[in-house]
mmCIF file of C-alpha atoms and ligand atoms in Angstrom:
data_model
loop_
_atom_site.group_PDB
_atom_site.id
_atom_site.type_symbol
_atom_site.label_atom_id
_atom_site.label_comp_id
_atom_site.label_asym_id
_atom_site.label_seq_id
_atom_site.Cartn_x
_atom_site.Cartn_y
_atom_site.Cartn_z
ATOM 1 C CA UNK A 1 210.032 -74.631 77.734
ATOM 2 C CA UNK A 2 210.034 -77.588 79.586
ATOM 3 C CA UNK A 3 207.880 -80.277 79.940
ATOM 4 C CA UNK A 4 206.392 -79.232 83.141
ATOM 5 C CA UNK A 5 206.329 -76.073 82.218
ATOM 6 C CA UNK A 6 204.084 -76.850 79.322
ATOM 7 C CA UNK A 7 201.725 -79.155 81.217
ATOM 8 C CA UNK A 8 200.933 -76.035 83.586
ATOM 9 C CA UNK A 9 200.387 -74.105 80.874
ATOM 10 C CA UNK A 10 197.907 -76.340 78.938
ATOM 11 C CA UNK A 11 196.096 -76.978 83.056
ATOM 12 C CA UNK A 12 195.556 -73.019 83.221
ATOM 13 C CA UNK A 13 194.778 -72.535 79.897
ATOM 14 C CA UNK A 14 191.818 -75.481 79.545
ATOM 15 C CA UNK A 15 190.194 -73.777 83.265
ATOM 16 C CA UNK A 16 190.475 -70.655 81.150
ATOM 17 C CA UNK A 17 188.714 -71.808 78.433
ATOM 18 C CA UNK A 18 185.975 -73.263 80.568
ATOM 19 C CA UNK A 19 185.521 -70.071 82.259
ATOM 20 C CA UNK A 20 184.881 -68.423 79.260
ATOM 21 C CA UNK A 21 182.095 -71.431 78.019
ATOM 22 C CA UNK A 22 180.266 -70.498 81.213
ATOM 23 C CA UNK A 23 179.903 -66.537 81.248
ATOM 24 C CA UNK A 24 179.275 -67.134 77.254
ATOM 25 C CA UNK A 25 175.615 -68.940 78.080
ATOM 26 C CA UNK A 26 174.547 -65.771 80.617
ATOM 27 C CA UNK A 27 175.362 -63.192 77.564
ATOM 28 C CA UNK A 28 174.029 -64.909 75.041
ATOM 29 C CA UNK A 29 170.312 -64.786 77.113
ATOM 30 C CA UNK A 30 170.471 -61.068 76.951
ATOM 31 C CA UNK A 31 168.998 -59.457 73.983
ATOM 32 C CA UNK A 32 170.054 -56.112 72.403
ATOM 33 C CA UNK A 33 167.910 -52.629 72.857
ATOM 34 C CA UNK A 34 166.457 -50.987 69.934
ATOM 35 C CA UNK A 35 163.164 -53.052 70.623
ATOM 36 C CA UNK A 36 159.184 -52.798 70.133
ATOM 37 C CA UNK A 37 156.452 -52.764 72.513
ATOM 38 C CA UNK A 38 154.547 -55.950 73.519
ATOM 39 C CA UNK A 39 152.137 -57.194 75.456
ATOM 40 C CA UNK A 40 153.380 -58.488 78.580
ATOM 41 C CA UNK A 41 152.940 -62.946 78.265
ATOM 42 C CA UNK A 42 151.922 -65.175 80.937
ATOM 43 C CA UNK A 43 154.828 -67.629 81.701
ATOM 44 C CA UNK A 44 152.002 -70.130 80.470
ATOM 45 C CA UNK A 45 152.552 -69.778 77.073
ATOM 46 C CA UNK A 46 157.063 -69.250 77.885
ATOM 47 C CA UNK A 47 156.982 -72.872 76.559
ATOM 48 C CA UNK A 48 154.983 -72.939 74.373
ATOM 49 C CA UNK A 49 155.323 -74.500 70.656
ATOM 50 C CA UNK A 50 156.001 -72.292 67.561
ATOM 51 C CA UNK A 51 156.124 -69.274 70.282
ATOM 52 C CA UNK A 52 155.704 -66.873 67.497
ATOM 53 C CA UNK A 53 153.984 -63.244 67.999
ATOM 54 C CA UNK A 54 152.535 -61.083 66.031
ATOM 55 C CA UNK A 55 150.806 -57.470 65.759
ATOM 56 C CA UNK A 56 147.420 -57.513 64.648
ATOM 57 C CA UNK A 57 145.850 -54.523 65.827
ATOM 58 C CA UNK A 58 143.800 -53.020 62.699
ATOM 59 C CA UNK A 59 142.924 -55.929 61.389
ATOM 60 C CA UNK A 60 138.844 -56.759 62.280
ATOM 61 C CA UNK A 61 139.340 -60.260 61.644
ATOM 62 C CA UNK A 62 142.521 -62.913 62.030
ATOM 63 C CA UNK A 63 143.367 -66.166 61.811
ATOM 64 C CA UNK A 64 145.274 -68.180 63.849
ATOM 65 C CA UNK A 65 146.050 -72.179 62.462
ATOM 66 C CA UNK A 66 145.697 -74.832 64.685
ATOM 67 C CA UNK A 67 148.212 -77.705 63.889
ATOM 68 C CA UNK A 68 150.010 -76.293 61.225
ATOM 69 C CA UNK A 69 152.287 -78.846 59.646
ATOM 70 C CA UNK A 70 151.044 -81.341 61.555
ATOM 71 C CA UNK A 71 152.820 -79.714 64.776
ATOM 72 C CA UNK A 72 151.164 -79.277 67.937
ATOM 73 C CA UNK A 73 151.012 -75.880 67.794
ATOM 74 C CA UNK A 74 149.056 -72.235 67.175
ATOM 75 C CA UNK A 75 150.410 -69.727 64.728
ATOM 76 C CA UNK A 76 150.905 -67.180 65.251
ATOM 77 C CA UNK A 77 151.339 -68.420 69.092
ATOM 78 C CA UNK A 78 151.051 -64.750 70.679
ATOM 79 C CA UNK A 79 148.891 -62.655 68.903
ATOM 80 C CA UNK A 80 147.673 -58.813 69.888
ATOM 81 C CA UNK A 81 144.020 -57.431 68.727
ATOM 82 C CA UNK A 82 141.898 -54.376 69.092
ATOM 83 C CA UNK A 83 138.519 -55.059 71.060
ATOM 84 C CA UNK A 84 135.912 -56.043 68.850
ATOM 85 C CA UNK A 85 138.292 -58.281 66.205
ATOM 86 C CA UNK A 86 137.197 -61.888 65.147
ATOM 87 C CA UNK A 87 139.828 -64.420 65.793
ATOM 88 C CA UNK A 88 138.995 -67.417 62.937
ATOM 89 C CA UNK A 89 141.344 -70.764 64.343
ATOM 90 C CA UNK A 90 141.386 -72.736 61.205
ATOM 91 C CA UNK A 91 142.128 -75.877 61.520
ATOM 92 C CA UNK A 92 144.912 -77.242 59.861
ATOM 93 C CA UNK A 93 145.879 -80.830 60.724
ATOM 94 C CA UNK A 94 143.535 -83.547 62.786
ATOM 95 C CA UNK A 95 142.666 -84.065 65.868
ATOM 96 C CA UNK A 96 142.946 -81.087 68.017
ATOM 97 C CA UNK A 97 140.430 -78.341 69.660
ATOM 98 C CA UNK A 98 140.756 -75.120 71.451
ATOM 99 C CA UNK A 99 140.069 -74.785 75.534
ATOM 100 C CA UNK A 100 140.668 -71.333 77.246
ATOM 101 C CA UNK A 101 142.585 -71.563 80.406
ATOM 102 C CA UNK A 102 142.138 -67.904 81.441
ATOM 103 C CA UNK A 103 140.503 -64.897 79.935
ATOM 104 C CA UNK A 104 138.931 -61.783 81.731
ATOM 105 C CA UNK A 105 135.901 -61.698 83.394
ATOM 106 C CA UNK A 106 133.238 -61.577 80.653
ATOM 107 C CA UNK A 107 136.081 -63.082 78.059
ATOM 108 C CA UNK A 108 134.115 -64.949 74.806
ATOM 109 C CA UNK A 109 137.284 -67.557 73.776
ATOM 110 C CA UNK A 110 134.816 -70.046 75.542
ATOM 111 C CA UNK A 111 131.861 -70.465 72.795
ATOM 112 C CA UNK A 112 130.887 -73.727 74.032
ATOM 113 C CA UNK A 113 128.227 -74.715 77.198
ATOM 114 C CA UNK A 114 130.077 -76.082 79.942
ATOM 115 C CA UNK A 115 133.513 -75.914 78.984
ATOM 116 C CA UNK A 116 133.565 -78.847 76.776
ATOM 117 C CA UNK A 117 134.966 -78.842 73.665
ATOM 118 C CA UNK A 118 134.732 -81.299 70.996
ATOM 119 C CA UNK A 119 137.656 -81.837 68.921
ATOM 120 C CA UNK A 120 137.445 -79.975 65.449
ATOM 121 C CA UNK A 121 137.428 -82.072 62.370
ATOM 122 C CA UNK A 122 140.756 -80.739 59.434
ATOM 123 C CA UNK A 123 139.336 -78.508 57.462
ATOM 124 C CA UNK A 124 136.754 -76.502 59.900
ATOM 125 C CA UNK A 125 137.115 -73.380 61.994
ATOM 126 C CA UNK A 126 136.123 -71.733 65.489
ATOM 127 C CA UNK A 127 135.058 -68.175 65.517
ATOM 128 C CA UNK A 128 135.732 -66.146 68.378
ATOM 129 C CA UNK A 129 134.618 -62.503 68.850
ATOM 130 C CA UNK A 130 136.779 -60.950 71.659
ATOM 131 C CA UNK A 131 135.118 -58.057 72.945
ATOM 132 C CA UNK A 132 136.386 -57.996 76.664
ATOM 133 C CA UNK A 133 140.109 -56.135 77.194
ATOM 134 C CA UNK A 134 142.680 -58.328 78.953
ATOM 135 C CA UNK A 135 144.684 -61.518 78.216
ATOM 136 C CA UNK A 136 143.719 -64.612 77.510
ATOM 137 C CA UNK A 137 145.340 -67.946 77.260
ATOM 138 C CA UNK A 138 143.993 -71.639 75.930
ATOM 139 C CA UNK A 139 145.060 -74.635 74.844
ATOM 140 C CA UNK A 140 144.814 -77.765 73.252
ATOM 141 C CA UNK A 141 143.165 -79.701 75.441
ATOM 142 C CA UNK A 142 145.042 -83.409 74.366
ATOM 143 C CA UNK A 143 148.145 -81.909 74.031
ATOM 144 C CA UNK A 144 148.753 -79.317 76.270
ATOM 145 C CA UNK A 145 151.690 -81.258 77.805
ATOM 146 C CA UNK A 146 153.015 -81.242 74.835
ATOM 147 C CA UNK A 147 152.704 -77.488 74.832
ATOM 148 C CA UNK A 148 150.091 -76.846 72.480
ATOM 149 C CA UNK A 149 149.270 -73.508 73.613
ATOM 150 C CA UNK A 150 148.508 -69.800 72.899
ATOM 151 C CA UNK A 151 147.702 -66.518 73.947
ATOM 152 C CA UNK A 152 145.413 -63.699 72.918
ATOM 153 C CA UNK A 153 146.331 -59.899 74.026
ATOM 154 C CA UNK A 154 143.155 -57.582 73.449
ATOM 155 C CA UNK A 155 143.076 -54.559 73.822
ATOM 156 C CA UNK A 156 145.403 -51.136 74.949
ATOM 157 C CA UNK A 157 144.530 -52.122 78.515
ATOM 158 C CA UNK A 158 147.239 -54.976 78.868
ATOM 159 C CA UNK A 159 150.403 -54.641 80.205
ATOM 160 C CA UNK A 160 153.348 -54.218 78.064
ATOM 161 C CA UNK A 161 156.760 -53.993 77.892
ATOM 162 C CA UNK A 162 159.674 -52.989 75.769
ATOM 163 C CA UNK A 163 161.315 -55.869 74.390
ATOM 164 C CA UNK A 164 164.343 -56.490 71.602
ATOM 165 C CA UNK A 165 164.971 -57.295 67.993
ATOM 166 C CA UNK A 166 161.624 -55.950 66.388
ATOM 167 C CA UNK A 167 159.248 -58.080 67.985
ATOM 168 C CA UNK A 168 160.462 -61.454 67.404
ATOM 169 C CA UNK A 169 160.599 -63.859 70.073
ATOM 170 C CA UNK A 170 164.236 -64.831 71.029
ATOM 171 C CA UNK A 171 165.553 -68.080 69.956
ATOM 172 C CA UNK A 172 164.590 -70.787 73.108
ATOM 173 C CA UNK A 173 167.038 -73.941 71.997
ATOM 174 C CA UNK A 174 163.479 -76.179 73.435
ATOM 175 C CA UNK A 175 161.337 -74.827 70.635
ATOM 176 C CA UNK A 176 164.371 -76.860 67.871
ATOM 177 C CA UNK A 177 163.621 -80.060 69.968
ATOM 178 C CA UNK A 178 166.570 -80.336 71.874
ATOM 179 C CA UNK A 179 165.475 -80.775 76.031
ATOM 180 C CA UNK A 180 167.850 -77.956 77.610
ATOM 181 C CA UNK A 181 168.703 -77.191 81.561
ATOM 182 C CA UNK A 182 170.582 -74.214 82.337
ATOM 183 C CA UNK A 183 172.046 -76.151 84.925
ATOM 184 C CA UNK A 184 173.950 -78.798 82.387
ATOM 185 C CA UNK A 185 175.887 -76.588 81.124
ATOM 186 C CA UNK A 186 177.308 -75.375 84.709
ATOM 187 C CA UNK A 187 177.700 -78.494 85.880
ATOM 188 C CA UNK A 188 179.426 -80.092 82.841
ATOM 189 C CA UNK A 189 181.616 -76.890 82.833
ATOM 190 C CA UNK A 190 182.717 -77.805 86.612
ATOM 191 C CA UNK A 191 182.856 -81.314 85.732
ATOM 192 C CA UNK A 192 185.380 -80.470 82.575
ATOM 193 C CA UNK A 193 187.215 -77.926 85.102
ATOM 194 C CA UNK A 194 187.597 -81.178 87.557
ATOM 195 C CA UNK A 195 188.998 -83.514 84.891
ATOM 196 C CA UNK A 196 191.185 -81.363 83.089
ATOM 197 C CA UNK A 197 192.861 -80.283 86.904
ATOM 198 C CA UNK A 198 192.873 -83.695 88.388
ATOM 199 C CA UNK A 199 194.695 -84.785 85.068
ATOM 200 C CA UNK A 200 197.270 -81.722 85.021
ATOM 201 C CA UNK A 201 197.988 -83.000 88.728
ATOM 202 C CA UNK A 202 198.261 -86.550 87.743
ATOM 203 C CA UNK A 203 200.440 -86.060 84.909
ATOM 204 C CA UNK A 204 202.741 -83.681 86.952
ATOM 205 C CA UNK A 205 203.077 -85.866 89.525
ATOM 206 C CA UNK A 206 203.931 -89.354 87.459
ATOM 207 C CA UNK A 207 204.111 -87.524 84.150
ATOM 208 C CA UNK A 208 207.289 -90.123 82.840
ATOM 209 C CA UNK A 209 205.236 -92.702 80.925
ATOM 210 C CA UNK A 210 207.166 -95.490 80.096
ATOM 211 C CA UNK A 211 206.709 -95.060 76.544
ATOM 212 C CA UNK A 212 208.499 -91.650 77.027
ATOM 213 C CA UNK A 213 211.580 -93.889 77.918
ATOM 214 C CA UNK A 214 214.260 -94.690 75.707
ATOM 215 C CA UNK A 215 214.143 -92.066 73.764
ATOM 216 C CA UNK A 216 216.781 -89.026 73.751
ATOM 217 C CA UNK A 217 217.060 -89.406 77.598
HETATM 218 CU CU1 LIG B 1 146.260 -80.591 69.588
#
């Protein structure tokens, strides 16, 4: 082949390639069937920390730790109960508290008068009884922008849905640290598309470099 010929070739096949690098990031957000039931989340707690969920219907009394690691987090994040169970926060690391943001009419996450909560010394707990069906959602009141938050299913009453991989939580790339937009990677895709065209066209069109002289010719 020529050497045009092979600078065409190399132009279609790096477009190609970036095709392929942007259909790869809508697969890779769909999960595989098989799949468990689970309580349908409020997008409050899609970002939240640890994100974690677990099943603990049966169980009369659970514990959920507050800052563990010194994270600002709740583990398990998402966690599903029967009526009646006693959810124990225990807390781990110093500094933080726990403020409902919703919970059903009637809802006991809120044990405090007025809404106030004082920050809970390392070492203590906060006892909840949940009683009331529905979903509930709180926080960490200092670092809730820094998505300390969680969520409390109670109940057969909630909604549910059927989701993938045996109830684990897929993989979200912000929950390793690393700030993410969907929209990066199309636009950096177009962006490569661009260069690796405009350079193809360049090349083709004043492709003899001088240092290409001399040689064979
Ligand atoms: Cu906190």
């Amino acid at each position: 082949m020529n050497r045009r010929d092979f600078l065409r070739t190399a132009g279609g096949a790096a477009g190609g390639a970036s095709a392929v690098a942007a259909g790869a990031g809508t697969a890779a957000a769909q999960e595989g069937g098989g799949g468990s039931v689970q309580p349908v989340w409020p997008s409050y707690v899609s970002d939240a920390n640890n994100g974690s969920y677990e099943d603990l219907r049966g169980q009369s009394e659970v514990t959920v730790q507050v800052g563990p690691d010194g994270n600002f987090s709740f583990a398990p994040t998402k966690i599903w109960i029967e009526s009646g169970t006693t959810v124990v926060f225990e807390f781990v690391s110093p500094g933080h508290n726990v403020k409902p943001t919703e919970q059903p009419d009637g809802g006991s996450l809120d044990g405090t008068e007025g809404g106030q909560f004082a920050t809970i010394a390392e070492g203590e707990t906060y006892e909840a009884t949940l009683e009331t069906g529905g979903m509930y959602t709180y926080n960490c009141a200092p670092h809730e922008g820094q998505g300390m938050k969680g969520a409390i299913a109670v109940g057969e009453d909630v909604e549910t849905e059927e989701v993938g991989g045996g109830g684990q939580t897929p993989l979200n790339p912000e929950h390793m640290g690393v700030p993410f937009h969907p929209h990066y990677v199309g636009i950096s895709t177009i962006v490569m598309m661009v260069v690796s065209l405009l350079f193809t066209f360049f090349l083709l069109k004043y492709g003899e470099s001088p240092n290409a002289k001399g040689g064979n010719n």
